[in-house]
Amino acid sequence: MHTDTQPTILLIAPVMDALQAALDARYRVFRLYEQSDIPAFLVRHGADV
């Protein structure tokens, strides 16, 4: 579960499952590589990361 107080990070490429799980537990994780419209995503969320 993510909260508003968790730091936000941006992954630009997939990582190992164990690392992904650890990041998900501690951070709000955005996955740039999963976005269908990267420019729109960055306009919307760029200031957060």
PDB file of N, CA and C in Angstrom, residues 2-45:
ATOM      1  N   HIS A   2       0.511   2.213  -0.804  1.00  0.00           N
ATOM      2  CA  HIS A   2       1.282   3.444  -0.901  1.00  0.00           C
ATOM      3  C   HIS A   2       0.579   4.557  -0.142  1.00  0.00           C
ATOM      4  N   THR A   3       1.388   5.425   0.433  1.00  0.00           N
ATOM      5  CA  THR A   3       0.834   6.574   1.141  1.00  0.00           C
ATOM      6  C   THR A   3       1.399   7.843   0.536  1.00  0.00           C
ATOM      7  N   ASP A   4       0.785   8.962   0.862  1.00  0.00           N
ATOM      8  CA  ASP A   4       1.257  10.245   0.353  1.00  0.00           C
ATOM      9  C   ASP A   4       2.604  10.635   0.940  1.00  0.00           C
ATOM     10  N   THR A   5       3.010   9.997   2.029  1.00  0.00           N
ATOM     11  CA  THR A   5       4.281  10.344   2.654  1.00  0.00           C
ATOM     12  C   THR A   5       5.450   9.529   2.112  1.00  0.00           C
ATOM     13  N   GLN A   6       5.176   8.533   1.300  1.00  0.00           N
ATOM     14  CA  GLN A   6       6.260   7.738   0.728  1.00  0.00           C
ATOM     15  C   GLN A   6       6.968   8.530  -0.358  1.00  0.00           C
ATOM     16  N   PRO A   7       8.292   8.461  -0.396  1.00  0.00           N
ATOM     17  CA  PRO A   7       9.007   9.085  -1.507  1.00  0.00           C
ATOM     18  C   PRO A   7       8.606   8.417  -2.821  1.00  0.00           C
ATOM     19  N   THR A   8       8.701   9.163  -3.889  1.00  0.00           N
ATOM     20  CA  THR A   8       8.354   8.658  -5.213  1.00  0.00           C
ATOM     21  C   THR A   8       9.622   8.470  -6.028  1.00  0.00           C
ATOM     22  N   ILE A   9       9.703   7.350  -6.729  1.00  0.00           N
ATOM     23  CA  ILE A   9      10.840   7.110  -7.617  1.00  0.00           C
ATOM     24  C   ILE A   9      10.326   6.724  -9.003  1.00  0.00           C
ATOM     25  N   LEU A  10      11.187   6.888  -9.978  1.00  0.00           N
ATOM     26  CA  LEU A  10      10.864   6.569 -11.363  1.00  0.00           C
ATOM     27  C   LEU A  10      11.836   5.514 -11.859  1.00  0.00           C
ATOM     28  N   LEU A  11      11.302   4.369 -12.251  1.00  0.00           N
ATOM     29  CA  LEU A  11      12.129   3.326 -12.863  1.00  0.00           C
ATOM     30  C   LEU A  11      12.058   3.494 -14.374  1.00  0.00           C
ATOM     31  N   ILE A  12      13.207   3.509 -15.014  1.00  0.00           N
ATOM     32  CA  ILE A  12      13.225   3.669 -16.465  1.00  0.00           C
ATOM     33  C   ILE A  12      13.364   2.339 -17.190  1.00  0.00           C
ATOM     34  N   ALA A  13      13.616   1.271 -16.435  1.00  0.00           N
ATOM     35  CA  ALA A  13      13.759  -0.068 -17.012  1.00  0.00           C
ATOM     36  C   ALA A  13      13.370  -1.092 -15.949  1.00  0.00           C
ATOM     37  N   PRO A  14      12.982  -2.288 -16.370  1.00  0.00           N
ATOM     38  CA  PRO A  14      12.639  -3.331 -15.404  1.00  0.00           C
ATOM     39  C   PRO A  14      13.842  -3.694 -14.529  1.00  0.00           C
ATOM     40  N   VAL A  15      13.546  -4.145 -13.317  1.00  0.00           N
ATOM     41  CA  VAL A  15      14.582  -4.608 -12.391  1.00  0.00           C
ATOM     42  C   VAL A  15      14.211  -6.007 -11.914  1.00  0.00           C
ATOM     43  N   MET A  16      15.141  -6.649 -11.215  1.00  0.00           N
ATOM     44  CA  MET A  16      14.898  -7.994 -10.693  1.00  0.00           C
ATOM     45  C   MET A  16      13.685  -7.985  -9.760  1.00  0.00           C
ATOM     46  N   ASP A  17      12.972  -9.097  -9.717  1.00  0.00           N
ATOM     47  CA  ASP A  17      11.751  -9.198  -8.915  1.00  0.00           C
ATOM     48  C   ASP A  17      11.982  -8.854  -7.447  1.00  0.00           C
ATOM     49  N   ALA A  18      13.079  -9.335  -6.869  1.00  0.00           N
ATOM     50  CA  ALA A  18      13.352  -9.067  -5.454  1.00  0.00           C
ATOM     51  C   ALA A  18      13.566  -7.573  -5.215  1.00  0.00           C
ATOM     52  N   LEU A  19      14.261  -6.922  -6.120  1.00  0.00           N
ATOM     53  CA  LEU A  19      14.472  -5.482  -6.001  1.00  0.00           C
ATOM     54  C   LEU A  19      13.159  -4.739  -6.190  1.00  0.00           C
ATOM     55  N   GLN A  20      12.362  -5.181  -7.144  1.00  0.00           N
ATOM     56  CA  GLN A  20      11.058  -4.555  -7.382  1.00  0.00           C
ATOM     57  C   GLN A  20      10.186  -4.633  -6.133  1.00  0.00           C
ATOM     58  N   ALA A  21      10.162  -5.778  -5.500  1.00  0.00           N
ATOM     59  CA  ALA A  21       9.359  -5.950  -4.287  1.00  0.00           C
ATOM     60  C   ALA A  21       9.848  -5.036  -3.170  1.00  0.00           C
ATOM     61  N   ALA A  22      11.155  -4.917  -3.020  1.00  0.00           N
ATOM     62  CA  ALA A  22      11.711  -4.046  -1.983  1.00  0.00           C
ATOM     63  C   ALA A  22      11.383  -2.583  -2.264  1.00  0.00           C
ATOM     64  N   LEU A  23      11.483  -2.171  -3.508  1.00  0.00           N
ATOM     65  CA  LEU A  23      11.153  -0.790  -3.871  1.00  0.00           C
ATOM     66  C   LEU A  23       9.673  -0.511  -3.645  1.00  0.00           C
ATOM     67  N   ASP A  24       8.826  -1.440  -4.065  1.00  0.00           N
ATOM     68  CA  ASP A  24       7.380  -1.270  -3.889  1.00  0.00           C
ATOM     69  C   ASP A  24       6.999  -1.134  -2.411  1.00  0.00           C
ATOM     70  N   ALA A  25       7.737  -1.804  -1.537  1.00  0.00           N
ATOM     71  CA  ALA A  25       7.431  -1.757  -0.109  1.00  0.00           C
ATOM     72  C   ALA A  25       7.803  -0.416   0.519  1.00  0.00           C
ATOM     73  N   ARG A  26       8.765   0.288  -0.076  1.00  0.00           N
ATOM     74  CA  ARG A  26       9.286   1.507   0.548  1.00  0.00           C
ATOM     75  C   ARG A  26       8.942   2.800  -0.180  1.00  0.00           C
ATOM     76  N   TYR A  27       8.612   2.686  -1.463  1.00  0.00           N
ATOM     77  CA  TYR A  27       8.435   3.876  -2.288  1.00  0.00           C
ATOM     78  C   TYR A  27       7.156   3.785  -3.114  1.00  0.00           C
ATOM     79  N   ARG A  28       6.718   4.925  -3.580  1.00  0.00           N
ATOM     80  CA  ARG A  28       5.702   4.968  -4.633  1.00  0.00           C
ATOM     81  C   ARG A  28       6.497   4.868  -5.930  1.00  0.00           C
ATOM     82  N   VAL A  29       6.294   3.814  -6.686  1.00  0.00           N
ATOM     83  CA  VAL A  29       7.125   3.526  -7.852  1.00  0.00           C
ATOM     84  C   VAL A  29       6.338   3.765  -9.135  1.00  0.00           C
ATOM     85  N   PHE A  30       6.875   4.639  -9.977  1.00  0.00           N
ATOM     86  CA  PHE A  30       6.356   4.813 -11.326  1.00  0.00           C
ATOM     87  C   PHE A  30       7.281   4.053 -12.266  1.00  0.00           C
ATOM     88  N   ARG A  31       6.701   3.356 -13.220  1.00  0.00           N
ATOM     89  CA  ARG A  31       7.483   2.573 -14.181  1.00  0.00           C
ATOM     90  C   ARG A  31       7.356   3.220 -15.555  1.00  0.00           C
ATOM     91  N   LEU A  32       8.358   3.986 -15.911  1.00  0.00           N
ATOM     92  CA  LEU A  32       8.327   4.719 -17.173  1.00  0.00           C
ATOM     93  C   LEU A  32       8.200   3.765 -18.354  1.00  0.00           C
ATOM     94  N   TYR A  33       8.842   2.634 -18.282  1.00  0.00           N
ATOM     95  CA  TYR A  33       8.850   1.672 -19.383  1.00  0.00           C
ATOM     96  C   TYR A  33       7.482   1.042 -19.630  1.00  0.00           C
ATOM     97  N   GLU A  34       6.541   1.206 -18.709  1.00  0.00           N
ATOM     98  CA  GLU A  34       5.190   0.667 -18.896  1.00  0.00           C
ATOM     99  C   GLU A  34       4.216   1.691 -19.471  1.00  0.00           C
ATOM    100  N   GLN A  35       4.651   2.906 -19.653  1.00  0.00           N
ATOM    101  CA  GLN A  35       3.755   3.973 -20.104  1.00  0.00           C
ATOM    102  C   GLN A  35       3.608   3.956 -21.621  1.00  0.00           C
ATOM    103  N   SER A  36       2.386   4.075 -22.087  1.00  0.00           N
ATOM    104  CA  SER A  36       2.145   4.094 -23.533  1.00  0.00           C
ATOM    105  C   SER A  36       2.396   5.474 -24.129  1.00  0.00           C
ATOM    106  N   ASP A  37       2.267   6.527 -23.324  1.00  0.00           N
ATOM    107  CA  ASP A  37       2.501   7.900 -23.782  1.00  0.00           C
ATOM    108  C   ASP A  37       3.455   8.564 -22.791  1.00  0.00           C
ATOM    109  N   ILE A  38       4.742   8.377 -23.010  1.00  0.00           N
ATOM    110  CA  ILE A  38       5.754   8.862 -22.073  1.00  0.00           C
ATOM    111  C   ILE A  38       5.721  10.381 -21.915  1.00  0.00           C
ATOM    112  N   PRO A  39       5.651  11.167 -23.005  1.00  0.00           N
ATOM    113  CA  PRO A  39       5.597  12.621 -22.807  1.00  0.00           C
ATOM    114  C   PRO A  39       4.410  13.062 -21.935  1.00  0.00           C
ATOM    115  N   ALA A  40       3.245  12.481 -22.151  1.00  0.00           N
ATOM    116  CA  ALA A  40       2.074  12.837 -21.344  1.00  0.00           C
ATOM    117  C   ALA A  40       2.269  12.414 -19.887  1.00  0.00           C
ATOM    118  N   PHE A  41       2.849  11.256 -19.687  1.00  0.00           N
ATOM    119  CA  PHE A  41       3.122  10.791 -18.327  1.00  0.00           C
ATOM    120  C   PHE A  41       4.051  11.761 -17.610  1.00  0.00           C
ATOM    121  N   LEU A  42       5.106  12.193 -18.295  1.00  0.00           N
ATOM    122  CA  LEU A  42       6.062  13.105 -17.673  1.00  0.00           C
ATOM    123  C   LEU A  42       5.453  14.474 -17.394  1.00  0.00           C
ATOM    124  N   VAL A  43       4.581  14.936 -18.265  1.00  0.00           N
ATOM    125  CA  VAL A  43       3.883  16.199 -17.997  1.00  0.00           C
ATOM    126  C   VAL A  43       3.046  16.058 -16.725  1.00  0.00           C
ATOM    127  N   ARG A  44       2.391  14.937 -16.597  1.00  0.00           N
ATOM    128  CA  ARG A  44       1.489  14.718 -15.463  1.00  0.00           C
ATOM    129  C   ARG A  44       2.236  14.453 -14.155  1.00  0.00           C
ATOM    130  N   HIS A  45       3.334  13.676 -14.205  1.00  0.00           N
ATOM    131  CA  HIS A  45       3.999  13.221 -12.982  1.00  0.00           C
ATOM    132  C   HIS A  45       5.446  13.680 -12.841  1.00  0.00           C
TER     133      HIS A  45
END
